[in-house]
mmCIF file of C-alpha atoms in Angstrom:
data_model
loop_
_atom_site.group_PDB
_atom_site.id
_atom_site.type_symbol
_atom_site.label_atom_id
_atom_site.label_comp_id
_atom_site.label_asym_id
_atom_site.label_seq_id
_atom_site.Cartn_x
_atom_site.Cartn_y
_atom_site.Cartn_z
ATOM 1 C CA MET A 1 58.599 14.411 182.403
ATOM 2 C CA ASN A 2 60.375 13.172 179.570
ATOM 3 C CA ARG A 3 61.689 15.165 175.949
ATOM 4 C CA GLN A 4 58.531 14.061 173.826
ATOM 5 C CA SER A 5 56.212 15.123 176.477
ATOM 6 C CA ILE A 6 57.270 18.298 177.430
ATOM 7 C CA ILE A 7 57.039 18.992 173.047
ATOM 8 C CA VAL A 8 53.491 17.035 173.188
ATOM 9 C CA ALA A 9 52.035 19.328 175.417
ATOM 10 C CA ARG A 10 53.592 22.140 173.661
ATOM 11 C CA PHE A 11 52.269 21.590 170.527
ATOM 12 C CA LEU A 12 49.811 19.010 170.702
ATOM 13 C CA LEU A 13 46.358 20.142 168.459
ATOM 14 C CA CYS A 14 48.039 22.964 167.410
ATOM 15 C CA ALA A 15 45.702 25.586 164.623
ATOM 16 C CA ALA A 16 47.395 28.257 163.222
ATOM 17 C CA ALA A 17 46.926 30.384 159.751
ATOM 18 C CA ALA A 18 48.939 31.887 157.215
ATOM 19 C CA LEU A 19 47.964 33.928 154.420
ATOM 20 C CA GLY A 20 51.060 34.222 152.228
ATOM 21 C CA ALA A 21 50.493 36.973 149.633
ATOM 22 C CA ALA A 22 51.388 36.440 146.513
ATOM 23 C CA ALA A 23 53.297 37.555 143.750
ATOM 24 C CA TRP A 24 53.160 36.567 140.315
ATOM 25 C CA GLY A 25 55.663 35.241 138.573
ATOM 26 C CA GLY A 26 54.268 35.976 134.917
ATOM 27 C CA GLY A 27 51.473 35.712 133.116
ATOM 28 C CA LYS A 28 48.621 38.282 131.646
ATOM 29 C CA PRO A 29 48.483 41.738 133.656
ATOM 30 C CA GLU A 30 44.445 40.900 134.486
ATOM 31 C CA GLU A 31 45.215 37.496 136.428
ATOM 32 C CA LYS A 32 45.295 39.261 139.388
ATOM 33 C CA ASN A 33 43.622 35.858 142.067
ATOM 34 C CA PRO A 34 46.575 35.534 144.695
ATOM 35 C CA VAL A 35 47.417 31.466 145.948
ATOM 36 C CA LYS A 36 46.538 31.816 149.696
ATOM 37 C CA VAL A 37 48.275 29.899 152.359
ATOM 38 C CA VAL A 38 46.258 28.806 155.614
ATOM 39 C CA PHE A 39 48.121 26.381 157.728
ATOM 40 C CA VAL A 40 45.105 24.273 159.008
ATOM 41 C CA SER A 41 46.497 21.995 161.358
ATOM 42 C CA VAL A 42 49.900 21.636 162.949
ATOM 43 C CA GLY A 43 51.349 18.498 166.395
ATOM 44 C CA MET A 44 52.991 15.718 167.168
ATOM 45 C CA GLU A 45 52.718 12.662 165.175
ATOM 46 C CA LYS A 46 53.431 8.725 164.371
ATOM 47 C CA ASN A 47 53.386 6.823 161.594
ATOM 48 C CA SER A 48 52.224 2.800 161.852
ATOM 49 C CA MET A 49 53.986 0.608 159.413
ATOM 50 C CA TRP A 50 54.917 -3.000 158.724
ATOM 51 C CA ILE A 51 58.683 -3.919 159.124
ATOM 52 C CA ASN A 52 58.848 -7.298 158.692
ATOM 53 C CA GLY A 53 54.823 -8.540 159.290
ATOM 54 C CA ALA A 54 54.994 -6.935 162.023
ATOM 55 C CA PRO A 55 53.347 -3.397 163.373
ATOM 56 C CA GLN A 56 55.532 -0.843 163.879
ATOM 57 C CA GLU A 57 55.370 3.077 165.017
ATOM 58 C CA SER A 58 57.652 6.042 163.719
ATOM 59 C CA PRO A 59 59.101 8.415 165.867
ATOM 60 C CA LEU A 60 57.892 11.044 167.005
ATOM 61 C CA GLN A 61 56.931 13.345 164.170
ATOM 62 C CA LEU A 62 55.753 17.237 164.193
ATOM 63 C CA LYS A 63 53.592 17.354 161.054
ATOM 64 C CA PHE A 64 51.521 20.895 159.640
ATOM 65 C CA GLY A 65 48.650 20.449 156.959
ATOM 66 C CA VAL A 66 48.784 23.584 154.793
ATOM 67 C CA ASN A 67 45.675 25.032 152.957
ATOM 68 C CA PHE A 68 46.209 26.825 149.553
ATOM 69 C CA SER A 69 43.128 28.400 147.686
ATOM 70 C CA VAL A 70 42.864 30.131 144.336
ATOM 71 C CA LYS A 71 40.119 31.927 142.250
ATOM 72 C CA SER A 72 38.373 30.359 139.270
ATOM 73 C CA PRO A 73 39.309 29.390 136.531
ATOM 74 C CA LEU A 74 42.634 28.642 137.961
ATOM 75 C CA GLY A 75 43.048 25.615 140.309
ATOM 76 C CA PHE A 76 46.673 23.984 140.664
ATOM 77 C CA GLY A 77 48.531 20.754 138.626
ATOM 78 C CA SER A 78 48.319 18.064 138.018
ATOM 79 C CA ARG A 79 47.582 16.015 141.524
ATOM 80 C CA TYR A 80 50.660 13.582 139.317
ATOM 81 C CA ASN A 81 53.053 16.235 140.774
ATOM 82 C CA ASP A 82 55.295 14.684 143.050
ATOM 83 C CA GLY A 83 58.169 17.622 143.757
ATOM 84 C CA ILE A 84 59.284 18.116 147.607
ATOM 85 C CA GLN A 85 59.343 22.018 148.561
ATOM 86 C CA TYR A 86 60.980 23.030 151.644
ATOM 87 C CA LEU A 87 60.510 26.100 154.142
ATOM 88 C CA GLU A 88 63.057 26.461 156.850
ATOM 89 C CA ALA A 89 62.430 26.068 159.982
ATOM 90 C CA THR A 90 63.669 28.131 163.264
ATOM 91 C CA ASP A 91 62.071 27.784 167.197
ATOM 92 C CA SER A 92 62.235 30.198 170.545
ATOM 93 C CA THR A 93 64.670 28.610 171.861
ATOM 94 C CA GLY A 94 66.899 30.306 168.552
ATOM 95 C CA ARG A 95 67.534 26.592 167.404
ATOM 96 C CA LYS A 96 67.650 26.552 163.646
ATOM 97 C CA LEU A 97 65.971 22.694 162.792
ATOM 98 C CA ALA A 98 66.241 20.798 159.627
ATOM 99 C CA PRO A 99 64.169 22.243 156.806
ATOM 100 C CA ALA A 100 60.594 21.452 157.101
ATOM 101 C CA GLU A 101 59.425 19.008 153.805
ATOM 102 C CA PHE A 102 56.353 18.957 152.175
ATOM 103 C CA ARG A 103 55.331 16.951 149.218
ATOM 104 C CA MET A 104 53.059 18.486 146.520
ATOM 105 C CA GLY A 105 52.180 15.439 144.862
ATOM 106 C CA SER A 106 49.763 15.215 147.846
ATOM 107 C CA MET A 107 48.390 18.186 146.042
ATOM 108 C CA TYR A 108 44.108 17.332 145.234
ATOM 109 C CA PRO A 109 41.854 19.967 144.148
ATOM 110 C CA ARG A 110 38.888 20.787 145.092
ATOM 111 C CA SER A 111 36.058 23.371 144.379
ATOM 112 C CA GLU A 112 33.675 24.677 146.212
ATOM 113 C CA GLY A 113 31.727 28.907 146.086
ATOM 114 C CA GLY A 114 33.925 30.167 143.147
ATOM 115 C CA MET A 115 37.549 28.448 145.183
ATOM 116 C CA VAL A 116 40.098 26.370 143.897
ATOM 117 C CA GLN A 117 41.752 24.649 146.833
ATOM 118 C CA ALA A 118 44.591 21.763 147.719
ATOM 119 C CA THR A 119 45.653 20.026 151.217
ATOM 120 C CA VAL A 120 49.382 19.516 151.814
ATOM 121 C CA ASN A 121 51.115 17.311 154.409
ATOM 122 C CA GLY A 122 54.236 18.441 155.047
ATOM 123 C CA VAL A 123 56.959 17.374 157.925
ATOM 124 C CA ALA A 124 59.253 19.463 160.564
ATOM 125 C CA GLY A 125 62.466 17.647 159.996
ATOM 126 C CA GLU A 126 63.602 17.086 163.518
ATOM 127 C CA LEU A 127 61.554 18.184 166.691
ATOM 128 C CA PRO A 128 62.297 21.593 168.310
ATOM 129 C CA SER A 129 64.087 21.990 171.699
ATOM 130 C CA PRO A 130 62.240 20.747 175.044
ATOM 131 C CA ASP A 131 61.360 24.362 176.455
ATOM 132 C CA ALA A 132 60.625 25.866 172.775
ATOM 133 C CA SER A 133 56.940 27.230 172.862
ATOM 134 C CA TRP A 134 56.576 27.883 168.999
ATOM 135 C CA VAL A 135 58.173 27.363 166.122
ATOM 136 C CA ARG A 136 58.848 29.433 162.749
ATOM 137 C CA LEU A 137 58.460 28.770 159.280
ATOM 138 C CA LYS A 138 60.339 30.954 156.336
ATOM 139 C CA GLY A 139 60.714 30.517 153.154
ATOM 140 C CA VAL A 140 58.897 30.834 150.151
ATOM 141 C CA PHE A 141 56.223 28.047 148.129
ATOM 142 C CA ARG A 142 56.628 28.009 144.326
ATOM 143 C CA VAL A 143 52.480 26.146 143.582
ATOM 144 C CA PRO A 144 52.150 24.865 140.506
ATOM 145 C CA VAL A 145 49.115 26.413 138.923
ATOM 146 C CA SER A 146 46.295 25.814 136.201
ATOM 147 C CA ARG A 147 43.628 27.057 134.123
ATOM 148 C CA SER A 148 40.058 26.324 133.467
ATOM 149 C CA VAL A 149 39.780 25.984 128.926
ATOM 150 C CA GLU A 150 36.529 24.448 127.305
ATOM 151 C CA SER A 151 37.103 21.575 124.827
ATOM 152 C CA PRO A 152 35.433 22.346 121.524
ATOM 153 C CA VAL A 153 31.830 20.774 120.946
ATOM 154 C CA TYR A 154 32.606 17.193 120.270
ATOM 155 C CA GLU A 155 30.033 14.403 118.490
ATOM 156 C CA LEU A 156 29.642 11.233 118.706
ATOM 157 C CA PRO A 157 27.003 8.691 117.787
ATOM 158 C CA LEU A 158 24.911 7.320 119.922
ATOM 159 C CA ALA A 159 26.563 3.808 119.512
ATOM 160 C CA GLU A 160 27.282 1.162 122.134
ATOM 161 C CA GLU A 161 30.957 0.880 121.039
ATOM 162 C CA ALA A 162 31.466 4.440 119.430
ATOM 163 C CA GLU A 163 34.606 6.170 119.674
ATOM 164 C CA GLU A 164 36.198 8.459 117.475
ATOM 165 C CA HIS A 165 40.536 10.536 117.091
ATOM 166 C CA VAL A 166 40.690 13.839 117.038
ATOM 167 C CA PRO A 167 43.264 16.760 118.166
ATOM 168 C CA LEU A 168 43.314 16.923 121.071
ATOM 169 C CA PRO A 169 42.644 21.003 122.637
ATOM 170 C CA GLY A 170 45.262 23.313 122.105
ATOM 171 C CA ALA A 171 47.239 21.875 118.938
ATOM 172 C CA ASN A 172 47.664 24.861 116.040
ATOM 173 C CA ASP A 173 50.034 22.599 113.638
ATOM 174 C CA ARG A 174 46.417 21.722 111.495
ATOM 175 C CA GLU A 175 46.244 22.243 108.174
ATOM 176 C CA GLU A 176 42.937 22.305 106.133
ATOM 177 C CA ALA A 177 43.095 20.893 102.743
ATOM 178 C CA GLY A 178 41.301 21.104 99.376
ATOM 179 C CA GLY A 179 37.682 19.686 99.869
ATOM 180 C CA GLY A 180 37.045 20.782 103.807
ATOM 181 C CA ASP A 181 39.242 17.476 105.014
ATOM 182 C CA ILE A 182 41.262 17.750 108.053
ATOM 183 C CA VAL A 183 45.271 16.849 107.669
ATOM 184 C CA LEU A 184 46.951 15.738 110.956
ATOM 185 C CA SER A 185 50.144 16.245 111.247
ATOM 186 C CA GLU A 186 52.118 13.763 112.468
ATOM 187 C CA SER A 187 53.274 16.146 115.300
ATOM 188 C CA VAL A 188 50.280 16.273 115.934
ATOM 189 C CA PRO A 189 48.866 15.337 119.127
ATOM 190 C CA THR A 190 45.181 13.366 118.786
ATOM 191 C CA GLY A 191 42.963 12.032 121.587
ATOM 192 C CA ARG A 192 40.703 8.684 121.435
ATOM 193 C CA LEU A 193 36.976 9.760 122.312
ATOM 194 C CA PHE A 194 34.860 6.899 123.437
ATOM 195 C CA LEU A 195 31.625 5.509 124.381
ATOM 196 C CA LYS A 196 30.962 2.267 126.124
ATOM 197 C CA GLU A 197 27.383 0.455 127.708
ATOM 198 C CA CYS A 198 25.734 3.023 126.363
ATOM 199 C CA SER A 199 21.692 2.856 126.383
ATOM 200 C CA THR A 200 18.297 3.963 127.887
ATOM 201 C CA PHE A 201 16.101 3.372 131.121
ATOM 202 C CA GLU A 202 13.193 4.919 131.582
ATOM 203 C CA ARG A 203 13.214 6.741 135.107
ATOM 204 C CA ASN A 204 9.358 8.243 136.403
ATOM 205 C CA GLY A 205 8.034 8.484 133.939
ATOM 206 C CA LYS A 206 10.930 9.860 131.656
ATOM 207 C CA LYS A 207 14.335 8.464 129.229
ATOM 208 C CA MET A 208 16.982 8.520 131.064
ATOM 209 C CA ARG A 209 20.628 7.768 129.652
ATOM 210 C CA LYS A 210 23.651 6.005 130.345
ATOM 211 C CA MET A 211 26.795 5.484 129.381
ATOM 212 C CA ILE A 212 30.927 5.399 129.993
ATOM 213 C CA LEU A 213 32.373 8.284 128.541
ATOM 214 C CA GLY A 214 35.817 8.772 127.434
ATOM 215 C CA LEU A 215 39.012 10.258 126.980
ATOM 216 C CA GLY A 216 42.498 8.137 125.976
ATOM 217 C CA VAL A 217 45.779 10.104 124.721
ATOM 218 C CA GLU A 218 49.820 9.680 124.736
ATOM 219 C CA SER A 219 51.259 12.846 125.279
ATOM 220 C CA SER A 220 50.811 15.269 127.726
ATOM 221 C CA PHE A 221 46.870 16.631 128.792
ATOM 222 C CA ASP A 222 44.784 17.364 132.304
ATOM 223 C CA LEU A 223 41.501 16.482 131.333
ATOM 224 C CA ASP A 224 39.288 17.858 134.606
ATOM 225 C CA ARG A 225 35.861 17.285 133.724
ATOM 226 C CA PHE A 226 33.412 16.372 130.489
ATOM 227 C CA GLU A 227 30.327 18.321 129.941
ATOM 228 C CA ILE A 228 26.731 17.195 128.035
ATOM 229 C CA LEU A 229 25.466 19.362 125.731
ATOM 230 C CA ASN A 230 21.874 20.299 124.311
ATOM 231 C CA GLU A 231 21.709 21.024 120.581
ATOM 232 C CA LYS A 232 22.047 24.808 122.031
ATOM 233 C CA ASP A 233 24.881 23.970 122.902
ATOM 234 C CA GLU A 234 23.530 24.500 127.182
ATOM 235 C CA VAL A 235 25.115 22.457 129.139
ATOM 236 C CA LEU A 236 22.486 19.626 130.550
ATOM 237 C CA GLU A 237 22.463 18.698 134.860
ATOM 238 C CA THR A 238 24.125 14.980 134.363
ATOM 239 C CA GLU A 239 24.753 12.714 137.174
ATOM 240 C CA SER A 240 28.437 11.352 137.521
ATOM 241 C CA ARG A 241 27.890 7.603 139.182
ATOM 242 C CA GLY A 242 31.966 6.669 138.576
ATOM 243 C CA GLY A 243 34.990 7.475 136.934
ATOM 244 C CA GLY A 244 38.828 6.595 137.173
ATOM 245 C CA SER A 245 42.614 7.942 135.483
ATOM 246 C CA SER A 246 44.533 5.087 135.427
ATOM 247 C CA MET A 247 48.338 6.110 133.163
ATOM 248 C CA ASN A 248 51.516 4.273 132.418
ATOM 249 C CA SER A 249 54.897 5.370 130.413
ATOM 250 C CA SER A 250 53.299 6.092 127.287
ATOM 251 C CA TYR A 251 49.196 5.820 127.768
ATOM 252 C CA ARG A 252 46.544 7.724 130.104
ATOM 253 C CA GLU A 253 43.207 7.189 129.767
ATOM 254 C CA TRP A 254 40.165 8.563 131.999
ATOM 255 C CA THR A 255 36.365 7.488 131.775
ATOM 256 C CA ASN A 256 33.417 8.673 133.461
ATOM 257 C CA ARG A 257 30.247 6.989 134.518
ATOM 258 C CA LEU A 258 27.207 9.551 133.215
ATOM 259 C CA GLN A 259 22.886 9.320 133.104
ATOM 260 C CA PHE A 260 20.716 11.853 131.868
ATOM 261 C CA GLU A 261 17.368 12.934 131.485
ATOM 262 C CA GLU A 262 17.756 12.624 127.109
ATOM 263 C CA PRO A 263 16.418 15.629 125.338
ATOM 264 C CA GLU A 264 13.603 14.834 122.652
ATOM 265 C CA ASN A 265 15.188 13.470 119.438
ATOM 266 C CA MET A 266 18.536 12.862 120.133
ATOM 267 C CA GLN A 267 20.052 11.906 117.510
ATOM 268 C CA LYS A 268 23.695 11.881 119.178
ATOM 269 C CA LEU A 269 26.029 12.624 121.683
ATOM 270 C CA ARG A 270 27.503 16.552 122.224
ATOM 271 C CA PHE A 271 29.710 17.330 124.759
ATOM 272 C CA ARG A 272 33.222 19.296 125.714
ATOM 273 C CA MET A 273 36.496 19.017 127.721
ATOM 274 C CA ILE A 274 37.348 21.143 130.128
ATOM 275 C CA TYR A 275 40.794 20.224 130.631
ATOM 276 C CA LYS A 276 43.820 22.010 132.071
ATOM 277 C CA VAL A 277 46.610 24.225 131.295
ATOM 278 C CA PRO A 278 50.304 24.950 133.659
ATOM 279 C CA VAL A 279 50.703 28.297 133.979
ATOM 280 C CA GLU A 280 53.403 30.440 134.866
ATOM 281 C CA PRO A 281 53.506 28.912 139.145
ATOM 282 C CA VAL A 282 53.286 30.883 141.855
ATOM 283 C CA SER A 283 55.493 32.641 144.154
ATOM 284 C CA VAL A 284 53.815 32.226 147.690
ATOM 285 C CA PRO A 285 56.230 33.765 150.840
ATOM 286 C CA VAL A 286 55.455 32.149 154.219
ATOM 287 C CA ASP A 287 56.922 33.916 157.888
ATOM 288 C CA VAL A 288 54.541 32.076 160.220
ATOM 289 C CA ARG A 289 55.088 31.062 163.666
ATOM 290 C CA LEU A 290 53.042 28.679 164.929
ATOM 291 C CA GLY A 291 53.247 28.215 168.768
ATOM 292 C CA MET A 292 49.940 25.869 171.538
ATOM 293 C CA ARG A 293 47.610 28.403 170.252
ATOM 294 C CA GLY A 294 47.834 28.822 166.677
ATOM 295 C CA GLU A 295 49.705 31.573 164.275
ATOM 296 C CA ILE A 296 51.492 33.891 166.793
ATOM 297 C CA ARG A 297 51.351 37.465 165.332
ATOM 298 C CA ASP A 298 53.623 40.634 166.992
ATOM 299 C CA LYS A 299 51.355 43.346 167.752
ATOM 300 C CA LYS A 300 50.951 46.491 166.158
ATOM 301 C CA LYS A 301 52.711 49.234 167.926
#
């Protein structure tokens, strides 16, 4: 049996769990929601790739799947975060391996049951020794954390191509001029709220409203979603029919195709944005041994 076959026999289809105690790097004292880290998979894989027009496979690699979770309203930083982080690696023979690499740019948050979760993939820097029975990973993850915040309520006319430029939430450099007008300093970041394809239709005897609602910005901002409101500021049940986000070096735009049952006598669109603001990154210590049957814990004395 060759070296790769031995390693595959020892590690393929392993599953491991490691809960790291979270240490807040700052923030308010009441913020006690820890970030939890769970190693959900570990196994040997080859990557398929095209080189000079021909399919080829990469050398065998030891890969890890790591799940991060935190209680809402906390969440994780922008998916455009492209940081790479490392954990020290040692196998059961005592051999120190090249550090394992984790790409935080693959962190795509999802919400479920009051928890926000994100999965990150990692790759061992090199394969363990042929007779190794486990690999130990040790170090600290610096997890980019954000908080979900509600914007003020905005209004747009129910027109086909309505739009309005507004100060972005969180900008405090506004000055009120006499007569109640808002004067925007050049340093105040603004965004363009807009409607497209705004119209009504009938469904099961009910009047429905459909539209594309969007936001465009030329400064740092991280939109999560829109919430449609009635005149009492209650959130309407809204169906999302798709959307997207695009960006270049100076501009970013979000669009969301929405439809909902139109309230009686609706004269304008009332809505708010749920957006993310960064807080101090969370340091999560990790010290775990991963073997054929998952995490190997020290026996209690």
